[in-house]
PDB file of N, CA and C in Angstrom:
ATOM      1  N   MET Q  27      97.309 119.073  85.893  1.00  0.00           N
ATOM      2  CA  MET Q  27      97.421 117.389  86.602  1.00  0.00           C
ATOM      3  C   MET Q  27      98.996 117.833  86.448  1.00  0.00           C
ATOM      4  N   LYS Q  28      99.179 117.470  87.420  1.00  0.00           N
ATOM      5  CA  LYS Q  28     101.185 117.184  88.476  1.00  0.00           C
ATOM      6  C   LYS Q  28     101.377 115.759  87.885  1.00  0.00           C
ATOM      7  N   LEU Q  29     102.148 115.605  87.424  1.00  0.00           N
ATOM      8  CA  LEU Q  29     103.062 113.792  87.545  1.00  0.00           C
ATOM      9  C   LEU Q  29     104.087 113.925  88.358  1.00  0.00           C
ATOM     10  N   PHE Q  30     103.778 112.574  89.252  1.00  0.00           N
ATOM     11  CA  PHE Q  30     104.723 112.700  90.176  1.00  0.00           C
ATOM     12  C   PHE Q  30     104.632 110.816  89.991  1.00  0.00           C
ATOM     13  N   TRP Q  31     106.512 110.251  90.467  1.00  0.00           N
ATOM     14  CA  TRP Q  31     106.707 108.653  90.436  1.00  0.00           C
ATOM     15  C   TRP Q  31     106.971 108.231  91.399  1.00  0.00           C
ATOM     16  N   SER Q  32     106.570 107.413  91.730  1.00  0.00           N
ATOM     17  CA  SER Q  32     106.546 106.452  92.567  1.00  0.00           C
ATOM     18  C   SER Q  32     108.914 106.216  92.256  1.00  0.00           C
ATOM     19  N   GLU Q  33     108.773 105.629  94.326  1.00  0.00           N
ATOM     20  CA  GLU Q  33     110.365 105.036  94.045  1.00  0.00           C
ATOM     21  C   GLU Q  33     110.498 103.974  94.434  1.00  0.00           C
ATOM     22  N   LEU Q  34     109.779 103.505  94.001  1.00  0.00           N
ATOM     23  CA  LEU Q  34     109.525 102.001  92.736  1.00  0.00           C
ATOM     24  C   LEU Q  34     109.551 101.934  91.352  1.00  0.00           C
ATOM     25  N   ALA Q  35     108.746 103.097  90.390  1.00  0.00           N
ATOM     26  CA  ALA Q  35     109.112 103.627  89.241  1.00  0.00           C
ATOM     27  C   ALA Q  35     110.328 104.180  88.790  1.00  0.00           C
ATOM     28  N   LYS Q  36     110.701 105.262  89.996  1.00  0.00           N
ATOM     29  CA  LYS Q  36     112.602 105.522  89.755  1.00  0.00           C
ATOM     30  C   LYS Q  36     112.989 105.055  89.691  1.00  0.00           C
ATOM     31  N   ARG Q  37     112.755 103.378  90.537  1.00  0.00           N
ATOM     32  CA  ARG Q  37     114.434 102.283  90.891  1.00  0.00           C
ATOM     33  C   ARG Q  37     114.263 101.836  89.097  1.00  0.00           C
ATOM     34  N   GLN Q  38     113.067 100.787  88.960  1.00  0.00           N
ATOM     35  CA  GLN Q  38     112.523 100.874  87.577  1.00  0.00           C
ATOM     36  C   GLN Q  38     113.342 101.170  85.856  1.00  0.00           C
ATOM     37  N   LEU Q  39     113.003 102.754  85.897  1.00  0.00           N
ATOM     38  CA  LEU Q  39     113.991 103.605  84.832  1.00  0.00           C
ATOM     39  C   LEU Q  39     115.212 103.474  85.355  1.00  0.00           C
ATOM     40  N   LYS Q  40     115.378 103.765  86.289  1.00  0.00           N
ATOM     41  CA  LYS Q  40     117.308 104.037  86.562  1.00  0.00           C
ATOM     42  C   LYS Q  40     117.421 102.424  86.305  1.00  0.00           C
ATOM     43  N   GLU Q  41     116.865 101.182  86.198  1.00  0.00           N
ATOM     44  CA  GLU Q  41     117.134  99.734  86.075  1.00  0.00           C
ATOM     45  C   GLU Q  41     117.399  99.573  84.790  1.00  0.00           C
ATOM     46  N   ILE Q  42     116.507 100.082  84.257  1.00  0.00           N
ATOM     47  CA  ILE Q  42     116.102  99.824  82.216  1.00  0.00           C
ATOM     48  C   ILE Q  42     116.957 100.633  81.957  1.00  0.00           C
ATOM     49  N   HIS Q  43     117.567 101.359  82.106  1.00  0.00           N
ATOM     50  CA  HIS Q  43     118.066 102.712  81.656  1.00  0.00           C
ATOM     51  C   HIS Q  43     119.968 101.947  81.171  1.00  0.00           C
ATOM     52  N   ALA Q  44     120.178 101.141  83.285  1.00  0.00           N
ATOM     53  CA  ALA Q  44     121.695 100.344  83.227  1.00  0.00           C
ATOM     54  C   ALA Q  44     121.861  98.941  82.186  1.00  0.00           C
ATOM     55  N   TYR Q  45     120.534  98.347  82.377  1.00  0.00           N
ATOM     56  CA  TYR Q  45     120.369  97.169  81.844  1.00  0.00           C
ATOM     57  C   TYR Q  45     120.501  97.704  79.965  1.00  0.00           C
ATOM     58  N   TYR Q  46     119.843  98.951  79.273  1.00  0.00           N
ATOM     59  CA  TYR Q  46     120.365  99.194  78.131  1.00  0.00           C
ATOM     60  C   TYR Q  46     121.477  99.722  77.826  1.00  0.00           C
ATOM     61  N   GLN Q  47     122.257  99.950  78.733  1.00  0.00           N
ATOM     62  CA  GLN Q  47     123.662 100.805  78.444  1.00  0.00           C
ATOM     63  C   GLN Q  47     124.501  99.658  78.247  1.00  0.00           C
ATOM     64  N   GLU Q  48     124.538  98.857  79.424  1.00  0.00           N
ATOM     65  CA  GLU Q  48     125.625  97.609  79.277  1.00  0.00           C
ATOM     66  C   GLU Q  48     125.038  97.138  78.285  1.00  0.00           C
ATOM     67  N   LYS Q  49     123.347  96.591  78.109  1.00  0.00           N
ATOM     68  CA  LYS Q  49     123.644  96.006  76.223  1.00  0.00           C
ATOM     69  C   LYS Q  49     123.412  96.613  74.768  1.00  0.00           C
ATOM     70  N   ALA Q  50     123.495  97.726  74.934  1.00  0.00           N
ATOM     71  CA  ALA Q  50     123.444  98.195  74.106  1.00  0.00           C
ATOM     72  C   ALA Q  50     123.654  99.327  73.606  1.00  0.00           C
ATOM     73  N   GLY Q  51     123.976  99.769  74.647  1.00  0.00           N
ATOM     74  CA  GLY Q  51     125.142 101.602  74.798  1.00  0.00           C
ATOM     75  C   GLY Q  51     124.606 102.588  75.372  1.00  0.00           C
ATOM     76  N   VAL Q  52     125.425 103.546  75.553  1.00  0.00           N
ATOM     77  CA  VAL Q  52     124.841 104.735  75.768  1.00  0.00           C
ATOM     78  C   VAL Q  52     123.788 105.661  74.716  1.00  0.00           C
ATOM     79  N   LYS Q  53     123.834 105.581  74.079  1.00  0.00           N
ATOM     80  CA  LYS Q  53     122.699 105.927  73.211  1.00  0.00           C
ATOM     81  C   LYS Q  53     121.194 104.892  72.997  1.00  0.00           C
ATOM     82  N   VAL Q  54     121.285 103.880  72.949  1.00  0.00           N
ATOM     83  CA  VAL Q  54     120.327 103.168  73.206  1.00  0.00           C
ATOM     84  C   VAL Q  54     119.456 103.437  74.427  1.00  0.00           C
ATOM     85  N   ALA Q  55     120.363 103.478  75.628  1.00  0.00           N
ATOM     86  CA  ALA Q  55     119.567 103.812  76.561  1.00  0.00           C
ATOM     87  C   ALA Q  55     119.271 105.510  76.986  1.00  0.00           C
ATOM     88  N   LYS Q  56     119.666 106.171  76.455  1.00  0.00           N
ATOM     89  CA  LYS Q  56     119.034 107.708  77.201  1.00  0.00           C
ATOM     90  C   LYS Q  56     117.858 107.091  76.114  1.00  0.00           C
ATOM     91  N   SER Q  57     117.602 107.113  74.884  1.00  0.00           N
ATOM     92  CA  SER Q  57     116.546 107.008  73.957  1.00  0.00           C
ATOM     93  C   SER Q  57     115.445 106.671  74.275  1.00  0.00           C
ATOM     94  N   VAL Q  58     115.852 104.824  74.859  1.00  0.00           N
ATOM     95  CA  VAL Q  58     114.824 104.470  75.690  1.00  0.00           C
ATOM     96  C   VAL Q  58     114.019 105.004  77.087  1.00  0.00           C
ATOM     97  N   LYS Q  59     115.145 105.605  77.500  1.00  0.00           N
ATOM     98  CA  LYS Q  59     114.912 106.514  78.375  1.00  0.00           C
ATOM     99  C   LYS Q  59     113.788 107.674  77.993  1.00  0.00           C
ATOM    100  N   GLU Q  60     114.541 108.888  77.164  1.00  0.00           N
ATOM    101  CA  GLU Q  60     113.626 109.651  76.353  1.00  0.00           C
ATOM    102  C   GLU Q  60     112.244 109.745  76.366  1.00  0.00           C
ATOM    103  N   LYS Q  61     112.013 108.423  75.643  1.00  0.00           N
ATOM    104  CA  LYS Q  61     111.026 107.573  75.245  1.00  0.00           C
ATOM    105  C   LYS Q  61     109.796 107.433  75.957  1.00  0.00           C
ATOM    106  N   LEU Q  62     110.045 107.164  77.009  1.00  0.00           N
ATOM    107  CA  LEU Q  62     109.653 106.485  78.527  1.00  0.00           C
ATOM    108  C   LEU Q  62     108.921 107.609  79.097  1.00  0.00           C
ATOM    109  N   LEU Q  63     110.016 108.722  79.262  1.00  0.00           N
ATOM    110  CA  LEU Q  63     109.535 110.404  79.415  1.00  0.00           C
ATOM    111  C   LEU Q  63     108.720 111.107  79.084  1.00  0.00           C
ATOM    112  N   ARG Q  64     108.683 110.957  77.705  1.00  0.00           N
ATOM    113  CA  ARG Q  64     108.217 111.478  76.839  1.00  0.00           C
ATOM    114  C   ARG Q  64     106.502 111.100  76.634  1.00  0.00           C
ATOM    115  N   LYS Q  65     106.771 109.530  76.825  1.00  0.00           N
ATOM    116  CA  LYS Q  65     105.155 108.980  76.719  1.00  0.00           C
ATOM    117  C   LYS Q  65     104.518 109.549  77.925  1.00  0.00           C
ATOM    118  N   THR Q  66     105.585 109.444  78.946  1.00  0.00           N
ATOM    119  CA  THR Q  66     104.163 109.776  80.619  1.00  0.00           C
ATOM    120  C   THR Q  66     103.839 111.353  80.467  1.00  0.00           C
ATOM    121  N   LYS Q  67     104.583 112.210  79.723  1.00  0.00           N
ATOM    122  CA  LYS Q  67     104.404 113.638  79.130  1.00  0.00           C
ATOM    123  C   LYS Q  67     102.992 113.673  78.653  1.00  0.00           C
ATOM    124  N   VAL Q  68     102.662 112.692  78.056  1.00  0.00           N
ATOM    125  CA  VAL Q  68     101.288 112.727  77.413  1.00  0.00           C
ATOM    126  C   VAL Q  68     100.368 112.985  78.498  1.00  0.00           C
ATOM    127  N   LEU Q  69     100.393 112.103  79.286  1.00  0.00           N
ATOM    128  CA  LEU Q  69      99.101 112.147  80.548  1.00  0.00           C
ATOM    129  C   LEU Q  69      98.539 113.544  81.038  1.00  0.00           C
ATOM    130  N   ILE Q  70      99.973 114.641  81.190  1.00  0.00           N
ATOM    131  CA  ILE Q  70      99.749 115.315  81.791  1.00  0.00           C
ATOM    132  C   ILE Q  70      98.514 116.096  80.964  1.00  0.00           C
ATOM    133  N   GLU Q  71      97.901 116.477  80.420  1.00  0.00           N
ATOM    134  CA  GLU Q  71      96.962 116.671  79.177  1.00  0.00           C
ATOM    135  C   GLU Q  71      95.378 115.843  79.064  1.00  0.00           C
ATOM    136  N   ASN Q  72      96.005 114.289  78.966  1.00  0.00           N
ATOM    137  CA  ASN Q  72      94.987 113.138  78.538  1.00  0.00           C
ATOM    138  C   ASN Q  72      95.281 112.290  79.942  1.00  0.00           C
ATOM    139  N   ALA Q  73      94.936 112.149  81.023  1.00  0.00           N
ATOM    140  CA  ALA Q  73      95.060 111.372  82.043  1.00  0.00           C
ATOM    141  C   ALA Q  73      94.632 109.550  82.107  1.00  0.00           C
ATOM    142  N   GLU Q  74      93.052 109.698  81.144  1.00  0.00           N
ATOM    143  CA  GLU Q  74      92.660 108.572  80.822  1.00  0.00           C
ATOM    144  C   GLU Q  74      92.602 108.362  79.357  1.00  0.00           C
ATOM    145  N   ILE Q  75      94.242 108.110  78.733  1.00  0.00           N
ATOM    146  CA  ILE Q  75      94.377 107.739  77.421  1.00  0.00           C
ATOM    147  C   ILE Q  75      94.634 106.254  77.891  1.00  0.00           C
ATOM    148  N   GLY Q  76      95.535 105.703  78.794  1.00  0.00           N
ATOM    149  CA  GLY Q  76      95.261 104.639  78.875  1.00  0.00           C
ATOM    150  C   GLY Q  76      95.040 103.511  79.017  1.00  0.00           C
ATOM    151  N   GLN Q  77      94.854 102.208  78.886  1.00  0.00           N
ATOM    152  CA  GLN Q  77      93.889 101.579  79.573  1.00  0.00           C
ATOM    153  C   GLN Q  77      94.048 100.994  80.883  1.00  0.00           C
ATOM    154  N   VAL Q  78      93.023 100.254  81.071  1.00  0.00           N
ATOM    155  CA  VAL Q  78      92.497  99.877  82.405  1.00  0.00           C
ATOM    156  C   VAL Q  78      93.200  98.723  82.799  1.00  0.00           C
ATOM    157  N   GLU Q  79      94.567  98.873  83.317  1.00  0.00           N
ATOM    158  CA  GLU Q  79      94.771  97.438  83.824  1.00  0.00           C
ATOM    159  C   GLU Q  79      94.509  96.676  84.627  1.00  0.00           C
ATOM    160  N   GLU Q  80      94.357  95.531  83.522  1.00  0.00           N
ATOM    161  CA  GLU Q  80      93.683  94.307  84.295  1.00  0.00           C
ATOM    162  C   GLU Q  80      94.396  93.247  84.785  1.00  0.00           C
ATOM    163  N   ASN Q  81      95.868  93.630  84.834  1.00  0.00           N
ATOM    164  CA  ASN Q  81      96.679  92.289  85.622  1.00  0.00           C
ATOM    165  C   ASN Q  81      96.075  92.066  87.114  1.00  0.00           C
ATOM    166  N   LEU Q  82      96.131  90.974  87.676  1.00  0.00           N
ATOM    167  CA  LEU Q  82      95.602  90.215  88.369  1.00  0.00           C
ATOM    168  C   LEU Q  82      96.019  90.800  90.362  1.00  0.00           C
ATOM    169  N   SER Q  83      97.119  91.085  90.039  1.00  0.00           N
ATOM    170  CA  SER Q  83      97.319  91.560  91.047  1.00  0.00           C
ATOM    171  C   SER Q  83      97.666  93.427  91.389  1.00  0.00           C
ATOM    172  N   VAL Q  84      96.944  93.621  90.532  1.00  0.00           N
ATOM    173  CA  VAL Q  84      96.419  95.364  90.739  1.00  0.00           C
ATOM    174  C   VAL Q  84      94.398  95.171  90.096  1.00  0.00           C
ATOM    175  N   LYS Q  85      94.167  94.335  89.440  1.00  0.00           N
ATOM    176  CA  LYS Q  85      93.160  94.473  89.018  1.00  0.00           C
ATOM    177  C   LYS Q  85      92.016  95.497  89.803  1.00  0.00           C
ATOM    178  N   GLY Q  86      90.926  96.506  89.640  1.00  0.00           N
ATOM    179  CA  GLY Q  86      90.073  96.954  90.698  1.00  0.00           C
ATOM    180  C   GLY Q  86      90.457  97.470  91.380  1.00  0.00           C
ATOM    181  N   ARG Q  87      91.672  97.999  91.166  1.00  0.00           N
ATOM    182  CA  ARG Q  87      92.164  99.107  92.143  1.00  0.00           C
ATOM    183  C   ARG Q  87      92.704 100.732  91.380  1.00  0.00           C
ATOM    184  N   GLY Q  88      92.044 100.514  90.419  1.00  0.00           N
ATOM    185  CA  GLY Q  88      92.618 101.671  89.271  1.00  0.00           C
ATOM    186  C   GLY Q  88      93.034 102.146  88.769  1.00  0.00           C
ATOM    187  N   PHE Q  89      94.496 101.314  88.443  1.00  0.00           N
ATOM    188  CA  PHE Q  89      95.516 101.843  87.872  1.00  0.00           C
ATOM    189  C   PHE Q  89      95.083 101.561  85.872  1.00  0.00           C
ATOM    190  N   ARG Q  90      96.088 101.932  85.271  1.00  0.00           N
ATOM    191  CA  ARG Q  90      96.102 102.221  84.102  1.00  0.00           C
ATOM    192  C   ARG Q  90      97.572 102.175  83.251  1.00  0.00           C
ATOM    193  N   TYR Q  91      97.469 101.712  82.211  1.00  0.00           N
ATOM    194  CA  TYR Q  91      98.777 101.547  81.471  1.00  0.00           C
ATOM    195  C   TYR Q  91      98.846 102.113  80.083  1.00  0.00           C
ATOM    196  N   LEU Q  92     100.072 102.834  79.867  1.00  0.00           N
ATOM    197  CA  LEU Q  92     100.819 103.141  78.434  1.00  0.00           C
ATOM    198  C   LEU Q  92     101.844 102.024  78.378  1.00  0.00           C
ATOM    199  N   ILE Q  93     101.490 102.258  76.979  1.00  0.00           N
ATOM    200  CA  ILE Q  93     102.645 101.181  76.077  1.00  0.00           C
ATOM    201  C   ILE Q  93     103.718 101.345  75.581  1.00  0.00           C
ATOM    202  N   GLU Q  94     104.939 101.402  75.706  1.00  0.00           N
ATOM    203  CA  GLU Q  94     106.281 102.443  75.134  1.00  0.00           C
ATOM    204  C   GLU Q  94     107.646 101.271  74.829  1.00  0.00           C
ATOM    205  N   GLY Q  95     107.743 100.089  73.277  1.00  0.00           N
ATOM    206  CA  GLY Q  95     108.711  99.816  73.285  1.00  0.00           C
ATOM    207  C   GLY Q  95     108.126  98.353  73.916  1.00  0.00           C
ATOM    208  N   HIS Q  96     108.778  98.081  74.624  1.00  0.00           N
ATOM    209  CA  HIS Q  96     108.967  96.588  75.403  1.00  0.00           C
ATOM    210  C   HIS Q  96     107.866  97.255  76.385  1.00  0.00           C
ATOM    211  N   HIS Q  97     107.878  98.368  76.958  1.00  0.00           N
ATOM    212  CA  HIS Q  97     107.467  98.773  78.226  1.00  0.00           C
ATOM    213  C   HIS Q  97     106.233  99.055  78.855  1.00  0.00           C
ATOM    214  N   LYS Q  98     105.339  98.704  79.945  1.00  0.00           N
ATOM    215  CA  LYS Q  98     104.480  98.969  80.413  1.00  0.00           C
ATOM    216  C   LYS Q  98     104.590 100.009  81.373  1.00  0.00           C
ATOM    217  N   VAL Q  99     104.069 101.114  81.211  1.00  0.00           N
ATOM    218  CA  VAL Q  99     104.400 102.336  82.165  1.00  0.00           C
ATOM    219  C   VAL Q  99     102.608 101.876  83.403  1.00  0.00           C
ATOM    220  N   VAL Q 100     102.324 101.479  84.141  1.00  0.00           N
ATOM    221  CA  VAL Q 100     101.317 100.845  84.774  1.00  0.00           C
ATOM    222  C   VAL Q 100     101.296 103.253  85.902  1.00  0.00           C
ATOM    223  N   TYR Q 101     100.058 103.401  86.010  1.00  0.00           N
ATOM    224  CA  TYR Q 101     100.011 104.366  87.038  1.00  0.00           C
ATOM    225  C   TYR Q 101      98.394 104.518  87.128  1.00  0.00           C
ATOM    226  N   LYS Q 102      98.325 105.785  88.268  1.00  0.00           N
ATOM    227  CA  LYS Q 102      97.225 106.206  88.598  1.00  0.00           C
ATOM    228  C   LYS Q 102      96.551 107.249  88.833  1.00  0.00           C
ATOM    229  N   VAL Q 103      95.161 107.431  88.274  1.00  0.00           N
ATOM    230  CA  VAL Q 103      94.784 109.193  88.203  1.00  0.00           C
ATOM    231  C   VAL Q 103      94.427 109.937  89.286  1.00  0.00           C
ATOM    232  N   TYR Q 104      94.918 110.072  90.116  1.00  0.00           N
ATOM    233  CA  TYR Q 104      93.876 110.702  91.206  1.00  0.00           C
ATOM    234  C   TYR Q 104      93.381 112.548  90.996  1.00  0.00           C
ATOM    235  N   GLY Q 105      92.082 112.392  90.307  1.00  0.00           N
ATOM    236  CA  GLY Q 105      91.712 113.754  89.480  1.00  0.00           C
ATOM    237  C   GLY Q 105      90.951 115.105  90.590  1.00  0.00           C
ATOM    238  N   SER Q 106      91.131 114.078  91.861  1.00  0.00           N
ATOM    239  CA  SER Q 106      90.753 115.349  93.191  1.00  0.00           C
ATOM    240  C   SER Q 106      91.572 115.783  93.437  1.00  0.00           C
ATOM    241  N   HIS Q 107      92.636 115.091  93.571  1.00  0.00           N
ATOM    242  CA  HIS Q 107      94.132 116.341  94.062  1.00  0.00           C
ATOM    243  C   HIS Q 107      94.833 116.769  92.203  1.00  0.00           C
ATOM    244  N   GLY Q 108      93.613 116.516  91.253  1.00  0.00           N
ATOM    245  CA  GLY Q 108      95.353 116.945  90.283  1.00  0.00           C
ATOM    246  C   GLY Q 108      96.722 115.887  90.138  1.00  0.00           C
ATOM    247  N   VAL Q 109      96.653 114.739  90.396  1.00  0.00           N
ATOM    248  CA  VAL Q 109      97.902 114.487  90.340  1.00  0.00           C
ATOM    249  C   VAL Q 109      97.843 112.558  89.741  1.00  0.00           C
ATOM    250  N   ILE Q 110      98.898 112.275  88.948  1.00  0.00           N
ATOM    251  CA  ILE Q 110      98.964 111.256  88.262  1.00  0.00           C
ATOM    252  C   ILE Q 110     100.176 110.800  89.057  1.00  0.00           C
ATOM    253  N   LEU Q 111     100.294 109.234  89.333  1.00  0.00           N
ATOM    254  CA  LEU Q 111     100.833 108.645  90.214  1.00  0.00           C
ATOM    255  C   LEU Q 111     101.909 107.320  89.004  1.00  0.00           C
ATOM    256  N   ILE Q 112     102.851 107.728  88.804  1.00  0.00           N
ATOM    257  CA  ILE Q 112     103.209 106.049  88.048  1.00  0.00           C
ATOM    258  C   ILE Q 112     103.725 105.308  88.586  1.00  0.00           C
ATOM    259  N   ALA Q 113     103.030 104.285  88.338  1.00  0.00           N
ATOM    260  CA  ALA Q 113     103.423 103.282  89.611  1.00  0.00           C
ATOM    261  C   ALA Q 113     104.333 102.592  89.465  1.00  0.00           C
ATOM    262  N   ALA Q 114     104.785 102.520  88.032  1.00  0.00           N
ATOM    263  CA  ALA Q 114     105.499 101.152  88.046  1.00  0.00           C
ATOM    264  C   ALA Q 114     106.012 101.177  86.353  1.00  0.00           C
ATOM    265  N   VAL Q 115     107.269 100.785  86.484  1.00  0.00           N
ATOM    266  CA  VAL Q 115     107.361 100.613  85.277  1.00  0.00           C
ATOM    267  C   VAL Q 115     108.271  98.818  84.626  1.00  0.00           C
ATOM    268  N   PHE Q 116     106.985  98.580  83.570  1.00  0.00           N
ATOM    269  CA  PHE Q 116     107.462  96.731  83.655  1.00  0.00           C
ATOM    270  C   PHE Q 116     107.777  96.539  82.365  1.00  0.00           C
ATOM    271  N   ASP Q 117     108.819  95.491  82.457  1.00  0.00           N
ATOM    272  CA  ASP Q 117     108.844  95.304  80.996  1.00  0.00           C
ATOM    273  C   ASP Q 117     107.666  93.671  80.159  1.00  0.00           C
ATOM    274  N   THR Q 118     107.285  94.713  79.523  1.00  0.00           N
ATOM    275  CA  THR Q 118     106.148  93.652  78.879  1.00  0.00           C
ATOM    276  C   THR Q 118     106.763  91.686  78.182  1.00  0.00           C
ATOM    277  N   ARG Q 119     107.890  91.882  78.193  1.00  0.00           N
ATOM    278  CA  ARG Q 119     108.884  90.685  77.809  1.00  0.00           C
ATOM    279  C   ARG Q 119     108.490  89.364  79.155  1.00  0.00           C
ATOM    280  N   ARG Q 120     108.837  90.221  80.263  1.00  0.00           N
ATOM    281  CA  ARG Q 120     108.635  89.359  82.001  1.00  0.00           C
ATOM    282  C   ARG Q 120     107.446  88.409  81.807  1.00  0.00           C
ATOM    283  N   ASN Q 121     106.993  87.513  82.912  1.00  0.00           N
ATOM    284  CA  ASN Q 121     105.731  87.347  83.180  1.00  0.00           C
ATOM    285  C   ASN Q 121     104.772  88.417  84.211  1.00  0.00           C
ATOM    286  N   PRO Q 122     104.041  88.161  83.172  1.00  0.00           N
ATOM    287  CA  PRO Q 122     102.783  89.561  83.510  1.00  0.00           C
ATOM    288  C   PRO Q 122     102.587  89.700  85.398  1.00  0.00           C
ATOM    289  N   SER Q 123     102.783  88.205  85.799  1.00  0.00           N
ATOM    290  CA  SER Q 123     102.550  87.695  87.715  1.00  0.00           C
ATOM    291  C   SER Q 123     103.614  88.398  87.940  1.00  0.00           C
ATOM    292  N   ASN Q 124     104.770  89.422  87.412  1.00  0.00           N
ATOM    293  CA  ASN Q 124     105.947  89.648  88.095  1.00  0.00           C
ATOM    294  C   ASN Q 124     105.691  91.336  88.381  1.00  0.00           C
ATOM    295  N   LEU Q 125     104.591  91.927  88.067  1.00  0.00           N
ATOM    296  CA  LEU Q 125     103.685  92.737  87.766  1.00  0.00           C
ATOM    297  C   LEU Q 125     103.662  93.135  89.604  1.00  0.00           C
ATOM    298  N   ARG Q 126     104.656  94.377  89.795  1.00  0.00           N
ATOM    299  CA  ARG Q 126     103.953  94.739  91.508  1.00  0.00           C
ATOM    300  C   ARG Q 126     103.802  96.376  91.694  1.00  0.00           C
ATOM    301  N   VAL Q 127     103.050  96.363  91.893  1.00  0.00           N
ATOM    302  CA  VAL Q 127     103.284  98.543  92.251  1.00  0.00           C
ATOM    303  C   VAL Q 127     102.928  98.598  94.175  1.00  0.00           C
TER     304      VAL Q 127
END
């Protein structure tokens, strides 16, 4: 399986990094980003490891998610193409209705 990031997910990851860099420093920002990236690499070997996403904005569309710290990594597996798409990275402290993919 190959891992791809949507433009939205890339932007969200950059925003998360910038937020932590401003609020907690370069070391913390780098650590948070690296943990999120490592978490997604687990999917290459076991794409179905995440739970099915039940948020109403994406329910029934085949999205799954992983949790890393305060962040939810929302993804979709396109098994016939050998692709995993990271669709969004969402801060779980926010209102779940704000989740968009």
